[in-house]
Amino acid sequence: MRFGIFYEHQLPKPWNEGDEARLFHEALEQVVLADRLGYDYAWEVEHHFLEEYSHSSAPEVFLAACAALTKTIRVGHGIRQVIPHYNHPARTAEGLGTLDIISRGRLDFGIGEGATRLELGGFKIPAREKRALALEAAEQIANMMVMEPYPGYEGPGFSMPCRNVLPKPMQKPHPPMWMACTNRDTIKVAAQNGIGALAFSFLDPKEAETWSEIYYGIIKSDQCVPIGHSVNANLAMVSNFSVHHDRDEAIRRGQEGFEFFSYAVNALVAHDVLPGRSQLFEDFQKSRAASDDEIIAARRAAKYNANGIGTPDDIRQHIRGFQAAGVDQVIFLQQAGRNKHAHICEALELFAAEVMPEFKAQAQEREAKKAAELAPYIEAALARKPRMKPLEDHEIPVVPASRPKAQINETVR
């Protein structure tokens, strides 16, 4: 089992001067700590205009800082908005190549499309076309990272002429590719395209097992036709995260943030928004049906929180459930709502000291066994992949140099 941490950069109102800067710099301190403690991944989303919920609009900048400050933790776009209206595919490929070099080959590349009208409408993206636009762009981004030169492309979502897209990533053929998944349908899409599934839904182990069976069943079938030049057969599940030896204290520290995250995901889709005047956290507080004391009492009666909040023993059982379900990585949502930097660091340290070693000891053997089992299926999948034909030297179009207008007129005569 591998473990990741996950950032939306949430900043509930009211905002005070310096709050955004503090949020980002504390997150960087958390990533440095996670690297030292042996966590495997630091993931960051890309969202635009989602006040309070996510101030992570430039993940490539934050992840570059993470890469420069750390040694072993992998840095992940979880996800990068790949539709050309957000980010031109060539610019994404260039950024990925640069970040993979800066991190010395520690980059993972998750693709996404956005879900809210704030984002899609802000970039004039037709909601019904977003999935097709994202997959089209992702395939071409992979081609750009591999081909020299990239032959050029004419498609529904974008077009560009032949160019050599630089720099190329350190990882060959390119960094592992993932896809954001929120339901069983998107799990199927990820598997059909041979990319890892970042399951951003809070599931119990039983449902996680169903998702795992669906995902790996398709990976092993002829439905798997890779969108990239490698197959990344991995399933990652997001989990809430607050750990303390006192269960009630873990709940006090983490429950409100978890509830705010869940509330905001729905509200940003279902509620009208007035840009620049959001009241997301205020509305969330009004909507809470129970007091903190009642929530704590309910959690105590349940013995432990199955969503990743509780004592080290609670979290150990939570992780074992995911492991038995066939999940490869658990990604901890440790920064949410108004939870505190000091509490996040304490939880990361406690988990690393008392829970992580059990699962780390099994990771390499489990992954080697899985790789051997999947090798023939991955080989078959890559053989099915339709590939863009590389250009022969004589086929590469000449890009004419600029000339003075008078010289051009003379040439025409």
GROMACS .gro file of C-alpha atoms in nm:
model
  413
    1MET     CA    1   0.000   0.000   0.000
    2ARG     CA    2   0.119   0.349  -0.088
    3PHE     CA    3   0.012   0.670   0.084
    4GLY     CA    4  -0.042   1.018  -0.054
    5ILE     CA    5  -0.148   1.358   0.073
    6PHE     CA    6  -0.388   1.578  -0.118
    7TYR     CA    7  -0.439   1.952  -0.154
    8GLU     CA    8  -0.733   2.163  -0.264
    9HIS     CA    9  -0.595   2.466  -0.076
   10GLN     CA   10  -0.925   2.537   0.095
   11LEU     CA   11  -0.967   2.878   0.254
   12PRO     CA   12  -1.305   2.941   0.417
   13LYS     CA   13  -1.413   3.299   0.483
   14PRO     CA   14  -1.366   3.537   0.653
   15TRP     CA   15  -1.032   3.611   0.489
   16ASN     CA   16  -0.766   3.819   0.658
   17GLU     CA   17  -0.459   3.979   0.506
   18GLY     CA   18  -0.193   3.715   0.451
   19ASP     CA   19  -0.422   3.414   0.485
   20GLU     CA   20  -0.359   3.285   0.132
   21ALA     CA   21   0.017   3.316   0.170
   22ARG     CA   22   0.006   3.136   0.505
   23LEU     CA   23  -0.207   2.857   0.354
   24PHE     CA   24   0.040   2.790   0.073
   25HIS     CA   25   0.353   2.807   0.284
   26GLU     CA   26   0.207   2.581   0.551
   27ALA     CA   27   0.116   2.332   0.278
   28LEU     CA   28   0.475   2.336   0.157
   29GLU     CA   29   0.594   2.267   0.513
   30GLN     CA   30   0.352   1.973   0.529
   31VAL     CA   31   0.486   1.827   0.205
   32VAL     CA   32   0.845   1.859   0.328
   33LEU     CA   33   0.743   1.681   0.649
   34ALA     CA   34   0.560   1.408   0.455
   35ASP     CA   35   0.871   1.355   0.243
   36ARG     CA   36   1.086   1.314   0.552
   37LEU     CA   37   0.834   1.074   0.709
   38GLY     CA   38   0.819   0.845   0.405
   39TYR     CA   39   0.485   0.929   0.242
   40ASP     CA   40   0.484   0.835  -0.125
   41TYR     CA   41   0.284   1.106  -0.306
   42ALA     CA   42   0.186   1.472  -0.279
   43TRP     CA   43  -0.115   1.541  -0.502
   44GLU     CA   44  -0.264   1.877  -0.593
   45VAL     CA   45  -0.578   1.962  -0.786
   46GLU     CA   46  -0.635   2.231  -1.046
   47HIS     CA   47  -0.948   2.438  -1.002
   48HIS     CA   48  -1.046   2.785  -1.115
   49PHE     CA   49  -1.273   3.046  -0.956
   50LEU     CA   50  -1.391   2.814  -0.676
   51GLU     CA   51  -1.372   3.057  -0.385
   52GLU     CA   52  -1.319   2.903  -0.041
   53TYR     CA   53  -1.330   2.548  -0.178
   54SER     CA   54  -1.007   2.551  -0.380
   55HIS     CA   55  -0.746   2.821  -0.431
   56SER     CA   56  -0.530   2.581  -0.633
   57SER     CA   57  -0.540   2.740  -0.976
   58ALA     CA   58  -0.169   2.701  -1.063
   59PRO     CA   59  -0.066   2.355  -0.941
   60GLU     CA   60   0.241   2.346  -1.162
   61VAL     CA   61   0.389   2.629  -0.954
   62PHE     CA   62   0.312   2.469  -0.619
   63LEU     CA   63   0.431   2.124  -0.732
   64ALA     CA   64   0.756   2.270  -0.866
   65ALA     CA   65   0.821   2.421  -0.524
   66CYS     CA   66   0.741   2.084  -0.365
   67ALA     CA   67   0.983   1.911  -0.602
   68ALA     CA   68   1.262   2.154  -0.523
   69LEU     CA   69   1.217   2.116  -0.147
   70THR     CA   70   1.189   1.735  -0.130
   71LYS     CA   71   1.393   1.427  -0.214
   72THR     CA   72   1.179   1.115  -0.256
   73ILE     CA   73   0.806   1.193  -0.244
   74ARG     CA   74   0.639   1.186  -0.585
   75VAL     CA   75   0.457   1.501  -0.697
   76GLY     CA   76   0.126   1.452  -0.871
   77HIS     CA   77  -0.114   1.655  -1.078
   78GLY     CA   78  -0.431   1.526  -0.923
   79ILE     CA   79  -0.545   1.659  -1.163
   80ARG     CA   80  -0.430   1.889  -1.446
   81GLN     CA   81  -0.714   2.045  -1.647
   82VAL     CA   82  -0.618   1.926  -1.995
   83ILE     CA   83  -0.901   2.064  -2.210
   84PRO     CA   84  -0.737   2.313  -2.450
   85HIS     CA   85  -0.960   2.599  -2.332
   86TYR     CA   86  -0.793   2.569  -1.991
   87ASN     CA   87  -0.439   2.482  -2.099
   88HIS     CA   88  -0.314   2.429  -2.453
   89PRO     CA   89  -0.189   2.068  -2.483
   90ALA     CA   90   0.158   2.180  -2.593
   91ARG     CA   91   0.188   2.403  -2.286
   92THR     CA   92   0.080   2.114  -2.065
   93ALA     CA   93   0.337   1.883  -2.226
   94GLU     CA   94   0.610   2.145  -2.183
   95GLY     CA   95   0.517   2.196  -1.819
   96LEU     CA   96   0.512   1.823  -1.749
   97GLY     CA   97   0.852   1.775  -1.908
   98THR     CA   98   0.998   2.061  -1.705
   99LEU     CA   99   0.843   1.945  -1.378
  100ASP     CA  100   0.961   1.589  -1.433
  101ILE     CA  101   1.314   1.720  -1.480
  102ILE     CA  102   1.295   1.948  -1.174
  103SER     CA  103   1.168   1.657  -0.963
  104ARG     CA  104   1.429   1.417  -1.110
  105GLY     CA  105   1.164   1.185  -1.246
  106ARG     CA  106   0.911   1.200  -0.961
  107LEU     CA  107   0.607   1.333  -1.150
  108ASP     CA  108   0.266   1.172  -1.196
  109PHE     CA  109   0.016   1.320  -1.443
  110GLY     CA  110  -0.354   1.303  -1.363
  111ILE     CA  111  -0.600   1.432  -1.622
  112GLY     CA  112  -0.931   1.601  -1.554
  113GLU     CA  113  -1.203   1.806  -1.715
  114GLY     CA  114  -1.382   2.013  -1.448
  115ALA     CA  115  -1.741   1.981  -1.333
  116THR     CA  116  -1.879   2.319  -1.227
  117ARG     CA  117  -2.034   2.594  -1.434
  118LEU     CA  118  -1.795   2.837  -1.269
  119GLU     CA  119  -1.500   2.661  -1.432
  120LEU     CA  120  -1.652   2.534  -1.756
  121GLY     CA  121  -1.843   2.855  -1.820
  122GLY     CA  122  -1.545   3.069  -1.729
  123PHE     CA  123  -1.348   2.912  -2.013
  124LYS     CA  124  -1.649   2.867  -2.243
  125ILE     CA  125  -1.629   2.487  -2.244
  126PRO     CA  126  -1.948   2.304  -2.353
  127ALA     CA  127  -2.034   2.071  -2.063
  128ARG     CA  128  -2.153   1.793  -2.293
  129GLU     CA  129  -1.822   1.788  -2.480
  130LYS     CA  130  -1.583   1.803  -2.185
  131ARG     CA  131  -1.504   1.430  -2.157
  132ALA     CA  132  -1.427   1.393  -2.527
  133LEU     CA  133  -1.218   1.712  -2.526
  134ALA     CA  134  -1.018   1.594  -2.223
  135LEU     CA  135  -0.941   1.249  -2.364
  136GLU     CA  136  -0.849   1.393  -2.704
  137ALA     CA  137  -0.607   1.639  -2.543
  138ALA     CA  138  -0.458   1.379  -2.305
  139GLU     CA  139  -0.373   1.143  -2.590
  140GLN     CA  140  -0.198   1.420  -2.781
  141ILE     CA  141  -0.012   1.542  -2.471
  142ALA     CA  142   0.130   1.190  -2.434
  143ASN     CA  143   0.230   1.193  -2.802
  144MET     CA  144   0.400   1.532  -2.758
  145MET     CA  145   0.609   1.400  -2.469
  146VAL     CA  146   0.725   1.100  -2.673
  147MET     CA  147   0.753   1.201  -3.038
  148GLU     CA  148   1.040   1.401  -3.190
  149PRO     CA  149   0.911   1.596  -3.365
  150TYR     CA  150   0.540   1.587  -3.286
  151PRO     CA  151   0.380   1.556  -3.631
  152GLY     CA  152   0.101   1.804  -3.565
  153TYR     CA  153  -0.271   1.753  -3.518
  154GLU     CA  154  -0.608   1.856  -3.655
  155GLY     CA  155  -0.902   1.757  -3.435
  156PRO     CA  156  -1.233   1.870  -3.288
  157GLY     CA  157  -1.075   2.028  -2.980
  158PHE     CA  158  -0.758   2.190  -3.111
  159SER     CA  159  -0.506   2.193  -3.391
  160MET     CA  160  -0.137   2.273  -3.417
  161PRO     CA  161   0.137   2.228  -3.676
  162CYS     CA  162   0.440   2.002  -3.655
  163ARG     CA  163   0.672   2.109  -3.373
  164ASN     CA  164   0.925   1.944  -3.142
  165VAL     CA  165   0.774   1.991  -2.796
  166LEU     CA  166   1.046   2.045  -2.535
  167PRO     CA  167   1.173   1.955  -2.282
  168LYS     CA  168   1.109   1.583  -2.283
  169PRO     CA  169   1.041   1.421  -1.944
  170MET     CA  170   1.302   1.213  -1.763
  171GLN     CA  171   1.061   0.922  -1.717
  172LYS     CA  172   1.023   0.712  -2.028
  173PRO     CA  173   0.806   0.701  -2.223
  174HIS     CA  174   0.639   0.966  -2.002
  175PRO     CA  175   0.519   1.014  -1.642
  176PRO     CA  176   0.247   0.772  -1.523
  177MET     CA  177  -0.097   0.889  -1.630
  178TRP     CA  178  -0.407   0.895  -1.411
  179MET     CA  179  -0.767   1.012  -1.439
  180ALA     CA  180  -1.001   1.166  -1.182
  181CYS     CA  181  -1.289   0.927  -1.114
  182THR     CA  182  -1.604   1.005  -0.916
  183ASN     CA  183  -1.829   0.711  -1.005
  184ARG     CA  184  -1.830   0.363  -1.158
  185ASP     CA  185  -1.863   0.499  -1.510
  186THR     CA  186  -1.542   0.702  -1.487
  187ILE     CA  187  -1.362   0.405  -1.329
  188LYS     CA  188  -1.448   0.217  -1.648
  189VAL     CA  189  -1.320   0.502  -1.866
  190ALA     CA  190  -0.987   0.509  -1.682
  191ALA     CA  191  -0.940   0.134  -1.721
  192GLN     CA  192  -1.042   0.138  -2.088
  193ASN     CA  193  -0.771   0.397  -2.150
  194GLY     CA  194  -0.503   0.215  -1.951
  195ILE     CA  195  -0.451   0.488  -1.694
  196GLY     CA  196  -0.459   0.497  -1.316
  197ALA     CA  197  -0.783   0.580  -1.138
  198LEU     CA  198  -0.782   0.862  -0.885
  199ALA     CA  199  -1.110   0.780  -0.710
  200PHE     CA  200  -1.217   1.108  -0.555
  201SER     CA  201  -1.521   0.958  -0.384
  202PHE     CA  202  -1.540   0.859  -0.020
  203LEU     CA  203  -1.615   0.486  -0.032
  204ASP     CA  204  -1.637   0.214   0.225
  205PRO     CA  205  -1.416  -0.093   0.164
  206LYS     CA  206  -1.704  -0.297   0.020
  207GLU     CA  207  -1.779  -0.041  -0.250
  208ALA     CA  208  -1.406   0.008  -0.306
  209GLU     CA  209  -1.379  -0.365  -0.376
  210THR     CA  210  -1.651  -0.335  -0.640
  211TRP     CA  211  -1.467  -0.048  -0.807
  212SER     CA  212  -1.143  -0.247  -0.795
  213GLU     CA  213  -1.305  -0.550  -0.958
  214ILE     CA  214  -1.450  -0.334  -1.235
  215TYR     CA  215  -1.121  -0.152  -1.293
  216TYR     CA  216  -0.888  -0.452  -1.301
  217GLY     CA  217  -1.141  -0.661  -1.492
  218ILE     CA  218  -1.123  -0.409  -1.778
  219ILE     CA  219  -0.743  -0.374  -1.754
  220LYS     CA  220  -0.723  -0.749  -1.818
  221SER     CA  221  -0.970  -0.740  -2.108
  222ASP     CA  222  -0.949  -0.636  -2.472
  223GLN     CA  223  -1.146  -0.323  -2.377
  224CYS     CA  224  -0.820  -0.172  -2.252
  225VAL     CA  225  -0.669   0.038  -2.531
  226PRO     CA  226  -0.404   0.272  -2.383
  227ILE     CA  227  -0.435   0.643  -2.441
  228GLY     CA  228  -0.070   0.690  -2.348
  229HIS     CA  229   0.247   0.502  -2.439
  230SER     CA  230   0.244   0.296  -2.119
  231VAL     CA  231  -0.022   0.142  -1.895
  232ASN     CA  232  -0.051   0.267  -1.539
  233ALA     CA  233  -0.267   0.002  -1.371
  234ASN     CA  234  -0.327   0.153  -1.030
  235LEU     CA  235  -0.628   0.241  -0.818
  236ALA     CA  236  -0.603   0.521  -0.561
  237MET     CA  237  -0.880   0.609  -0.317
  238VAL     CA  238  -0.915   0.938  -0.132
  239SER     CA  239  -0.980   0.923   0.241
  240ASN     CA  240  -1.048   1.171   0.513
  241PHE     CA  241  -0.762   1.198   0.761
  242SER     CA  242  -0.735   1.304   1.124
  243VAL     CA  243  -0.538   1.089   1.368
  244HIS     CA  244  -0.500   1.125   1.745
  245HIS     CA  245  -0.465   0.885   2.036
  246ASP     CA  246  -0.789   1.035   2.172
  247ARG     CA  247  -1.064   0.949   1.922
  248ASP     CA  248  -1.285   1.238   2.030
  249GLU     CA  249  -0.998   1.481   1.975
  250ALA     CA  250  -0.934   1.337   1.627
  251ILE     CA  251  -1.300   1.400   1.549
  252ARG     CA  252  -1.291   1.753   1.687
  253ARG     CA  253  -0.989   1.828   1.471
  254GLY     CA  254  -1.105   1.668   1.148
  255GLN     CA  255  -1.479   1.616   1.126
  256GLU     CA  256  -1.585   1.971   1.043
  257GLY     CA  257  -1.333   1.998   0.758
  258PHE     CA  258  -1.447   1.667   0.612
  259GLU     CA  259  -1.811   1.776   0.626
  260PHE     CA  260  -1.728   2.111   0.467
  261PHE     CA  261  -1.546   1.938   0.182
  262SER     CA  262  -1.846   1.715   0.112
  263TYR     CA  263  -2.092   2.005   0.142
  264ALA     CA  264  -1.891   2.226  -0.092
  265VAL     CA  265  -1.856   1.958  -0.363
  266ASN     CA  266  -2.234   1.946  -0.389
  267ALA     CA  267  -2.302   2.316  -0.338
  268LEU     CA  268  -2.067   2.430  -0.614
  269VAL     CA  269  -2.271   2.226  -0.862
  270ALA     CA  270  -2.621   2.263  -0.717
  271HIS     CA  271  -2.628   2.622  -0.586
  272ASP     CA  272  -2.620   2.957  -0.765
  273VAL     CA  273  -2.297   3.153  -0.716
  274LEU     CA  274  -2.223   3.525  -0.707
  275PRO     CA  275  -1.853   3.560  -0.802
  276GLY     CA  276  -1.651   3.751  -0.546
  277ARG     CA  277  -1.928   3.728  -0.287
  278SER     CA  278  -1.921   3.362  -0.187
  279GLN     CA  279  -2.062   3.253   0.148
  280LEU     CA  280  -1.979   2.886   0.115
  281PHE     CA  281  -1.849   2.823   0.467
  282GLU     CA  282  -2.117   3.040   0.625
  283ASP     CA  283  -2.388   2.849   0.438
  284PHE     CA  284  -2.227   2.520   0.539
  285GLN     CA  285  -2.233   2.613   0.905
  286LYS     CA  286  -2.600   2.703   0.881
  287SER     CA  287  -2.674   2.369   0.718
  288ARG     CA  288  -2.519   2.149   0.985
  289ALA     CA  289  -2.794   1.951   1.143
  290ALA     CA  290  -2.611   1.853   1.463
  291SER     CA  291  -2.385   2.022   1.713
  292ASP     CA  292  -2.023   1.923   1.761
  293ASP     CA  293  -2.114   1.745   2.085
  294GLU     CA  294  -2.379   1.537   1.910
  295ILE     CA  295  -2.139   1.445   1.630
  296ILE     CA  296  -1.877   1.335   1.883
  297ALA     CA  297  -2.131   1.127   2.072
  298ALA     CA  298  -2.245   0.958   1.751
  299ARG     CA  299  -1.889   0.876   1.651
  300ARG     CA  300  -1.810   0.739   1.996
  301ALA     CA  301  -2.111   0.505   1.971
  302ALA     CA  302  -1.984   0.382   1.635
  303LYS     CA  303  -1.654   0.280   1.805
  304TYR     CA  304  -1.439   0.428   1.531
  305ASN     CA  305  -1.476   0.642   1.225
  306ALA     CA  306  -1.468   0.441   0.903
  307ASN     CA  307  -1.384   0.752   0.698
  308GLY     CA  308  -1.027   0.794   0.821
  309ILE     CA  309  -1.079   0.989   1.143
  310GLY     CA  310  -0.982   0.831   1.474
  311THR     CA  311  -0.705   0.662   1.666
  312PRO     CA  312  -0.409   0.484   1.505
  313ASP     CA  313  -0.593   0.153   1.555
  314ASP     CA  314  -0.905   0.295   1.388
  315ILE     CA  315  -0.704   0.413   1.088
  316ARG     CA  316  -0.515   0.082   1.070
  317GLN     CA  317  -0.844  -0.106   1.033
  318HIS     CA  318  -0.962   0.152   0.778
  319ILE     CA  319  -0.650   0.098   0.564
  320ARG     CA  320  -0.668  -0.280   0.596
  321GLY     CA  321  -1.017  -0.266   0.451
  322PHE     CA  322  -0.891  -0.077   0.147
  323GLN     CA  323  -0.596  -0.312   0.110
  324ALA     CA  324  -0.824  -0.616   0.112
  325ALA     CA  325  -1.041  -0.445  -0.149
  326GLY     CA  326  -0.746  -0.424  -0.392
  327VAL     CA  327  -0.673  -0.053  -0.356
  328ASP     CA  328  -0.311   0.041  -0.438
  329GLN     CA  329  -0.288   0.383  -0.276
  330VAL     CA  330  -0.479   0.576  -0.010
  331ILE     CA  331  -0.470   0.954  -0.056
  332PHE     CA  332  -0.534   1.150   0.262
  333LEU     CA  333  -0.745   1.466   0.252
  334GLN     CA  334  -0.565   1.621   0.547
  335GLN     CA  335  -0.623   1.989   0.465
  336ALA     CA  336  -0.992   2.078   0.459
  337GLY     CA  337  -1.205   2.355   0.598
  338ARG     CA  338  -1.045   2.530   0.892
  339ASN     CA  339  -0.833   2.251   1.032
  340LYS     CA  340  -0.501   2.364   1.174
  341HIS     CA  341  -0.149   2.327   1.039
  342ALA     CA  342  -0.013   2.200   1.371
  343HIS     CA  343  -0.283   1.933   1.392
  344ILE     CA  344  -0.215   1.819   1.034
  345CYS     CA  345   0.155   1.780   1.109
  346GLU     CA  346   0.084   1.590   1.429
  347ALA     CA  347  -0.147   1.351   1.244
  348LEU     CA  348   0.107   1.292   0.967
  349GLU     CA  349   0.373   1.213   1.225
  350LEU     CA  350   0.150   0.981   1.431
  351PHE     CA  351   0.034   0.784   1.128
  352ALA     CA  352   0.389   0.749   1.000
  353ALA     CA  353   0.514   0.628   1.336
  354GLU     CA  354   0.238   0.384   1.433
  355VAL     CA  355   0.046   0.276   1.120
  356MET     CA  356   0.252   0.320   0.806
  357PRO     CA  357   0.531   0.068   0.881
  358GLU     CA  358   0.294  -0.231   0.865
  359PHE     CA  359   0.186  -0.145   0.512
  360LYS     CA  360   0.522  -0.021   0.386
  361ALA     CA  361   0.680  -0.355   0.473
  362GLN     CA  362   0.440  -0.533   0.236
  363ALA     CA  363   0.443  -0.282  -0.049
  364GLN     CA  364   0.733  -0.398  -0.267
  365GLU     CA  365   0.642  -0.767  -0.253
  366ARG     CA  366   0.278  -0.691  -0.331
  367GLU     CA  367   0.369  -0.464  -0.623
  368ALA     CA  368   0.614  -0.717  -0.770
  369LYS     CA  369   0.348  -0.990  -0.758
  370LYS     CA  370   0.093  -0.759  -0.918
  371ALA     CA  371   0.336  -0.650  -1.193
  372ALA     CA  372   0.408  -1.013  -1.286
  373GLU     CA  373   0.038  -1.095  -1.296
  374LEU     CA  374  -0.052  -0.797  -1.516
  375ALA     CA  375   0.250  -0.808  -1.749
  376PRO     CA  376   0.088  -1.017  -2.027
  377TYR     CA  377  -0.232  -0.811  -2.015
  378ILE     CA  378  -0.037  -0.484  -2.038
  379GLU     CA  379   0.169  -0.618  -2.327
  380ALA     CA  380  -0.151  -0.712  -2.509
  381ALA     CA  381  -0.308  -0.374  -2.438
  382LEU     CA  382  -0.008  -0.184  -2.575
  383ALA     CA  383  -0.020  -0.399  -2.888
  384ARG     CA  384  -0.378  -0.279  -2.943
  385LYS     CA  385  -0.288   0.088  -2.915
  386PRO     CA  386  -0.332   0.290  -3.237
  387ARG     CA  387  -0.019   0.500  -3.270
  388MET     CA  388   0.041   0.830  -3.443
  389LYS     CA  389   0.274   0.775  -3.736
  390PRO     CA  390   0.611   0.947  -3.690
  391LEU     CA  391   0.737   1.163  -3.973
  392GLU     CA  392   1.031   1.062  -4.188
  393ASP     CA  393   1.294   1.331  -4.223
  394HIS     CA  394   1.179   1.421  -4.572
  395GLU     CA  395   0.820   1.457  -4.442
  396ILE     CA  396   0.899   1.714  -4.175
  397PRO     CA  397   0.764   2.045  -4.304
  398VAL     CA  398   1.003   2.338  -4.328
  399VAL     CA  399   0.905   2.635  -4.114
  400PRO     CA  400   1.002   2.931  -4.335
  401ALA     CA  401   1.211   3.207  -4.185
  402SER     CA  402   1.072   3.557  -4.164
  403ARG     CA  403   1.177   3.786  -4.447
  404PRO     CA  404   1.148   4.160  -4.509
  405LYS     CA  405   0.832   4.244  -4.701
  406ALA     CA  406   1.030   4.380  -4.995
  407GLN     CA  407   1.222   4.056  -5.025
  408ILE     CA  408   0.898   3.857  -5.022
  409ASN     CA  409   0.752   4.075  -5.301
  410GLU     CA  410   1.072   4.032  -5.504
  411THR     CA  411   1.054   3.655  -5.458
  412VAL     CA  412   0.692   3.652  -5.580
  413ARG     CA  413   0.792   3.838  -5.899
   0.00000   0.00000   0.00000
